[in-house]
Coordinates of C-alpha atoms in Angstrom, one line a residue:
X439 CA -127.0 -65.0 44.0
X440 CA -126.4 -61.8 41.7
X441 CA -126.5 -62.1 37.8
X442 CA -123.8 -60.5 35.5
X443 CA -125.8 -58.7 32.9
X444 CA -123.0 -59.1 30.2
X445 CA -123.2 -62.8 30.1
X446 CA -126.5 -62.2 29.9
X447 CA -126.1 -60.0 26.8
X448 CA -124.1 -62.0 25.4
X449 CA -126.0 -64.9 25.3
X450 CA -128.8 -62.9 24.0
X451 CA -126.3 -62.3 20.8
X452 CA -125.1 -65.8 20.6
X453 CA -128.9 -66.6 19.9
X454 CA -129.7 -63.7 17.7
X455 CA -126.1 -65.0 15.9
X456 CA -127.7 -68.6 15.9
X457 CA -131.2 -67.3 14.4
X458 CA -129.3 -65.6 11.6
X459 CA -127.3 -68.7 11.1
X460 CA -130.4 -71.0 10.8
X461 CA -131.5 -69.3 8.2
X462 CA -128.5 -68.6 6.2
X463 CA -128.0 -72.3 6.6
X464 CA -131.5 -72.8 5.7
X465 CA -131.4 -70.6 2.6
X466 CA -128.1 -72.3 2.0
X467 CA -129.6 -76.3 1.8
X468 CA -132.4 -74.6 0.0
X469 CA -130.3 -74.0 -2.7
X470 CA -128.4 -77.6 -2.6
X471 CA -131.7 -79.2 -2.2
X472 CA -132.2 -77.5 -5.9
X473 CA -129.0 -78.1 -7.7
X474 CA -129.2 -82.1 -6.4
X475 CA -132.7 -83.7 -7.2
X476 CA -131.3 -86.5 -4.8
X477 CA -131.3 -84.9 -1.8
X478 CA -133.5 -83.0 0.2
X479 CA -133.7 -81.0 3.4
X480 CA -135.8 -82.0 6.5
X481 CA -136.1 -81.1 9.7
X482 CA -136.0 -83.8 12.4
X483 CA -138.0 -84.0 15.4
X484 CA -135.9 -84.8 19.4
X485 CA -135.9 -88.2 20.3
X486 CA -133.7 -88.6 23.2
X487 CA -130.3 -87.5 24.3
X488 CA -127.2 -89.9 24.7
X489 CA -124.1 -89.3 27.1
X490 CA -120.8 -91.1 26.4
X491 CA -117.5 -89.8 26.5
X492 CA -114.6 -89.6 23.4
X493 CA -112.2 -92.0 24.2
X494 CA -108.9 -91.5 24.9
X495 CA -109.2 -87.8 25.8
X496 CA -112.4 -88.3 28.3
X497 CA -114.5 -85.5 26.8
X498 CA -117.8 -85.9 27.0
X499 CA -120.2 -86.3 23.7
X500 CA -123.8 -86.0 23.6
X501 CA -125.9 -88.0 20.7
X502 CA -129.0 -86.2 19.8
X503 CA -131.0 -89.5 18.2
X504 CA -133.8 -87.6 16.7
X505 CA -136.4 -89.1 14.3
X506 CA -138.1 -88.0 10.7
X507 CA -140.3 -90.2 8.6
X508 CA -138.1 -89.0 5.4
X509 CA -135.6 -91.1 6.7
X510 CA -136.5 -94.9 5.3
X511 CA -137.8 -97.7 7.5
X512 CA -135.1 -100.5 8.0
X513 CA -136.2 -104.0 7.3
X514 CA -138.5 -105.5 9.6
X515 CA -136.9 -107.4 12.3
X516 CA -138.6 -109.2 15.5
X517 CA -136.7 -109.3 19.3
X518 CA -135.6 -113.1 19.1
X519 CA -134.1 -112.0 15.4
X520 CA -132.1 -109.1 17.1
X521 CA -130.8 -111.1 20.1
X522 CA -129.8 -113.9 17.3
X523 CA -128.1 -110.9 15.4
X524 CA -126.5 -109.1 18.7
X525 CA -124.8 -113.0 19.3
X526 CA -123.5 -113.4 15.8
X527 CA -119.8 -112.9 14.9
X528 CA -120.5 -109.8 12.5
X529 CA -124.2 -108.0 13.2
X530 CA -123.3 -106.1 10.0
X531 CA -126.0 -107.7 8.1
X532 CA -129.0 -105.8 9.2
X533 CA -128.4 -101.7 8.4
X534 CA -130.5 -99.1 10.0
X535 CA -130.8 -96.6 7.4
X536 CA -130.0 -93.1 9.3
X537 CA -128.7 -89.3 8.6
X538 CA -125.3 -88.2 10.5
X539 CA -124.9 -84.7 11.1
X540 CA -121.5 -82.8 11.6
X541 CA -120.4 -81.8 15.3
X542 CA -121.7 -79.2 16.8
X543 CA -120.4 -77.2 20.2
X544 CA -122.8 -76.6 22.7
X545 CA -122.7 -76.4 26.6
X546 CA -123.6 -79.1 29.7
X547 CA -125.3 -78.2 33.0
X548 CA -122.8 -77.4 34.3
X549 CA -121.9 -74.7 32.3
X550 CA -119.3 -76.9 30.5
X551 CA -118.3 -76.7 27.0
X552 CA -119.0 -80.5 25.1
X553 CA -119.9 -81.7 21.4
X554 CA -122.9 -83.0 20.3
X555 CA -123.9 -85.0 17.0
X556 CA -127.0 -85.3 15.3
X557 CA -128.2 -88.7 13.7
X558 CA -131.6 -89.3 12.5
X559 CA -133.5 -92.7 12.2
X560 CA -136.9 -93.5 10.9
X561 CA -139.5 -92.2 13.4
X562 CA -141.4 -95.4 13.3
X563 CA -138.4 -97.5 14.3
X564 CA -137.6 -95.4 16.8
X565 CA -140.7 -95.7 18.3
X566 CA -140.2 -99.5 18.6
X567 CA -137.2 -98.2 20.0
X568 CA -138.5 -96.5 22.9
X569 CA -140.9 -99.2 23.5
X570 CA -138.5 -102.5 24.1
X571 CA -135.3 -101.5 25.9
X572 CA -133.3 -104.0 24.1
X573 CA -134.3 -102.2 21.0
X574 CA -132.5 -98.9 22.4
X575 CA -129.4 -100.2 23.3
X576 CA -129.5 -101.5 19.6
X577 CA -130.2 -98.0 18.1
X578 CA -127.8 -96.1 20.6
X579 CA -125.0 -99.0 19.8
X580 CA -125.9 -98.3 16.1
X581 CA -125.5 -94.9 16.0
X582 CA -122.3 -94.5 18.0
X583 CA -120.5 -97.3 15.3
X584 CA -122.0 -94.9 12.8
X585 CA -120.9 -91.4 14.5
X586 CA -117.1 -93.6 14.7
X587 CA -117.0 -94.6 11.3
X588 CA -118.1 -90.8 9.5
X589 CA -116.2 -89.0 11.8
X590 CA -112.9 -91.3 12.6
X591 CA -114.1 -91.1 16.4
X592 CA -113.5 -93.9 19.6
X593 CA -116.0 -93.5 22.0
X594 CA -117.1 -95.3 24.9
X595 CA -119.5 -97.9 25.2
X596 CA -120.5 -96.4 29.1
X597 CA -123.6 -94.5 27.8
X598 CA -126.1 -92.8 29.5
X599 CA -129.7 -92.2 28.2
X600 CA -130.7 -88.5 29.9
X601 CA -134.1 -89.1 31.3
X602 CA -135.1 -85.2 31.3
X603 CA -134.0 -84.1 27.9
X604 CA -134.4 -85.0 24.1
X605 CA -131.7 -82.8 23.0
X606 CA -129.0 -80.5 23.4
X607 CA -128.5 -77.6 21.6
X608 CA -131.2 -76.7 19.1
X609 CA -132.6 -78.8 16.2
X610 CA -131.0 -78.3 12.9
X611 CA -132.3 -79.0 9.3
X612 CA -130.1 -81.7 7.7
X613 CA -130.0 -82.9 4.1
X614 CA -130.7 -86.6 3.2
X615 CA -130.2 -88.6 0.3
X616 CA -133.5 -89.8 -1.5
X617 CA -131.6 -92.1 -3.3
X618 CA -129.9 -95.0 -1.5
X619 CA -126.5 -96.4 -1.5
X620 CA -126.2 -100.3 -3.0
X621 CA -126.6 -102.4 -0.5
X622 CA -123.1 -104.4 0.3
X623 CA -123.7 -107.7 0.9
X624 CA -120.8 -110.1 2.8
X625 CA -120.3 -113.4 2.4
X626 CA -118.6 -115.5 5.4
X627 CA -114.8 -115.1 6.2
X628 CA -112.2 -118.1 4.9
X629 CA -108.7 -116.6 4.7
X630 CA -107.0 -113.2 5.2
X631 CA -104.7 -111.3 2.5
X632 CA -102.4 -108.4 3.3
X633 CA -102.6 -104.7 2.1
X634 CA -101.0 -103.7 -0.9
X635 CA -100.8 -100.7 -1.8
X636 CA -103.4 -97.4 -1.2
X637 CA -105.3 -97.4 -4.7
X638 CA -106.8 -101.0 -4.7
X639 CA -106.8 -103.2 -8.1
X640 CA -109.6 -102.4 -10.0
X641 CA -111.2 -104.2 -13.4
X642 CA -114.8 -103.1 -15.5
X643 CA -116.0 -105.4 -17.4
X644 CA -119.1 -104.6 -20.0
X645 CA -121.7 -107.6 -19.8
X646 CA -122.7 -108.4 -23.1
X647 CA -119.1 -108.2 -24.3
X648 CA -120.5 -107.4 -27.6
X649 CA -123.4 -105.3 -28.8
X650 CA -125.6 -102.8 -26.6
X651 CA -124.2 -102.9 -22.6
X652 CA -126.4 -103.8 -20.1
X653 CA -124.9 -103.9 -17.2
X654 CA -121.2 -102.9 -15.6
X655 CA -119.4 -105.2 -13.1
X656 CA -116.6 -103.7 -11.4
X657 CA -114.2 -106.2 -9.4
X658 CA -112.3 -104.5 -6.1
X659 CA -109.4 -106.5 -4.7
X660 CA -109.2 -105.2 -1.4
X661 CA -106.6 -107.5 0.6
X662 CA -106.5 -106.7 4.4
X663 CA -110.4 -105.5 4.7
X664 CA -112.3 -108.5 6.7
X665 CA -115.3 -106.7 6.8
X666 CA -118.1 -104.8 4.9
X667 CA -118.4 -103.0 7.9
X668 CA -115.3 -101.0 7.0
X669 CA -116.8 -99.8 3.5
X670 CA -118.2 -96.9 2.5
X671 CA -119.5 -97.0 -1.7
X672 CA -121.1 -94.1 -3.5
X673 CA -122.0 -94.2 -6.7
X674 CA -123.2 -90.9 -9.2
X675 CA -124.1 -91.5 -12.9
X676 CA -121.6 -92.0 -14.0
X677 CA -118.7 -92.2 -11.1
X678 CA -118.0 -94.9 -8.3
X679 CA -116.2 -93.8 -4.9
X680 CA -114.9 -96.3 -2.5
X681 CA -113.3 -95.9 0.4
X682 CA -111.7 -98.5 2.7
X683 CA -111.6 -97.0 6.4
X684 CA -109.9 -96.6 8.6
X685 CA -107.2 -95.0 5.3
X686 CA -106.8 -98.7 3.9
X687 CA -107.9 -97.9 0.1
X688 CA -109.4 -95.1 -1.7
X689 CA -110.8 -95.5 -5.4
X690 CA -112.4 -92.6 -7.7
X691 CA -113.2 -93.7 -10.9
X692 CA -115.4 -92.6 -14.2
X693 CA -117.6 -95.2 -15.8
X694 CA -117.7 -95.3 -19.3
X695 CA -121.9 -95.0 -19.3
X696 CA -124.4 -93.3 -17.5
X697 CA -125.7 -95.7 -15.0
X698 CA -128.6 -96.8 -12.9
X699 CA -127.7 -96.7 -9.5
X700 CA -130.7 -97.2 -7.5
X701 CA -131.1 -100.3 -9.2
X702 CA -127.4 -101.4 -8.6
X703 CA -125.9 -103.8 -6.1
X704 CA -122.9 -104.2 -4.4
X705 CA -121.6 -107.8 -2.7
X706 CA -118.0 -107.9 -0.5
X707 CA -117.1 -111.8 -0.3
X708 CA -114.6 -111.6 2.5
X709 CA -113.2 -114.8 1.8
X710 CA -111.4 -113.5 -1.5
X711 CA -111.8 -110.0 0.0
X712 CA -112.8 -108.6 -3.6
X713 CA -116.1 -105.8 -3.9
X714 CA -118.3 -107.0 -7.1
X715 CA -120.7 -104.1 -8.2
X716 CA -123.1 -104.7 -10.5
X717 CA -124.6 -101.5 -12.2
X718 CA -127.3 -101.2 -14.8
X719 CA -126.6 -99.3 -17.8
X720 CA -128.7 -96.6 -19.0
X721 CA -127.6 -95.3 -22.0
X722 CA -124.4 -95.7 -24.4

């Protein structure tokens, strides 16, 4: 079988091209890592590599699930706890904590062009992952709701773990948030609303009403959304984001006082379908 030289040359490039782009991009979360004290950069380690394909176009995806200990530990949770949770209505309760990277083009044996996403877990649970195969399908089943959600994506539930390979393409630094999201807890389900408009209804209230604030509790009326599942809530110090997927509701508001947020919490009771946040108040 006789080479081409040029391809050869020109996949020598495309690597010198990718060096020089690690470390512009390197250089380049440097630089973010310094301007937001809440994030940081890391560099994950392979775990193993996930086939599936996009769904309805039939392209393939790879998963890279890699593994960092910057990423945090999920709760503890035994196997008869998991089953329990995989056989419940909505699983949503229990949240593996994990990094989503954006898509990235690389090519398949057989010389194919594909995507492939990164999403980092903690290395300890994915260790327990490795070890119980009911744990893996967990992770993998995880990680493909999480890939769908971020990145508006349908993909198939046909997946297959590549015995020979931990990852395709080449591993990429990616930068995490040190400080966590409030947890959104759901309550159960008793009666379904209908959408109203794209901005949802929105009230602040100041508890004490009168003398120093405490604390901030902000009521979302979001009619239509049956699930916490479908939520995604960022707060800053003094600014709360919420978005409804898939393009329900979007709210970006300014609170009147710098806030605690890694203190704060967050509670979705689908049976009035109305987000309560409940935000400590640093200063006035």
């Amino acid at each position: 079988m006789t080479t081409d030289s040029s391809l050869l040359n020109s996949e020598l490039e495309l690597q010198q091209e990718e060096e020089l782009y690690q470390q512009l991009l390197l250089q380049t979360m440097g630089k973010m890592q310094t301007d937001n004290p809440d994030s940081k950069v890391i560099r994950p380690l392979p775990g193993m590599c996930v086939k599936t394909l996009s769904e309805p176009s039939k392209q393939k995806v790879f998963i890279n699930i890699c593994q960092s200990n910057s990423v945090p530990l999920p709760p503890e949770i035994s196997r008869e706890e998991l089953v329990q949770l995989l056989q419940s209505e909505d699983p949503s309760g229990y949240r593996v904590p994990m990094s989503i990277g954006e898509p990235h083009t690389e090519i398949d044996n057989n010389s194919h062009g594909c995507t492939a996403y990164d999403v980092v877990v903690n290395q300890e649970f994915f260790h327990k992952c490795q070890e119980d195969a009911l744990f893996q399908q967990f992770i993998i089943l995880v990680s493909l709701e999480g890939l769908e959600n971020k990145h508006n994506l349908e993909l198939s539930r046909d997946w297959k773990v590549l015995k020979n390979r931990k990852f395709l393409g080449s591993v990429s630094e990616q930068n995490i948030r040190t400080k966590s999201r409030p947890v959104i807890q759901e309550l159960q389900p008793q009666e379904n609303l209908t959408e109203k408009d794209k901005r949802p209804e929105f009230t602040l209230l100041v508890e004490p009403p009168a003398g120093d604030p405490k604390y901030l509790i902000a009521e979302i009326k979001l009619p239509g959304v049956s699930s916490s599942r479908s939520l995604l809530l960022d707060l800053g110090e003094d600014r709360l984001v919420l978005t409804a997927r898939p393009s329900l509701f979007f709210l970006d508001v300014f609170l009147p006082f710098t806030v605690d947020q890694e203190n704060s919490v967050a509670q979705y009771n689908s049976s009035t379908q109305i987000l309560k946040v409940t935000v400590p108040v640093v200063s006035s």
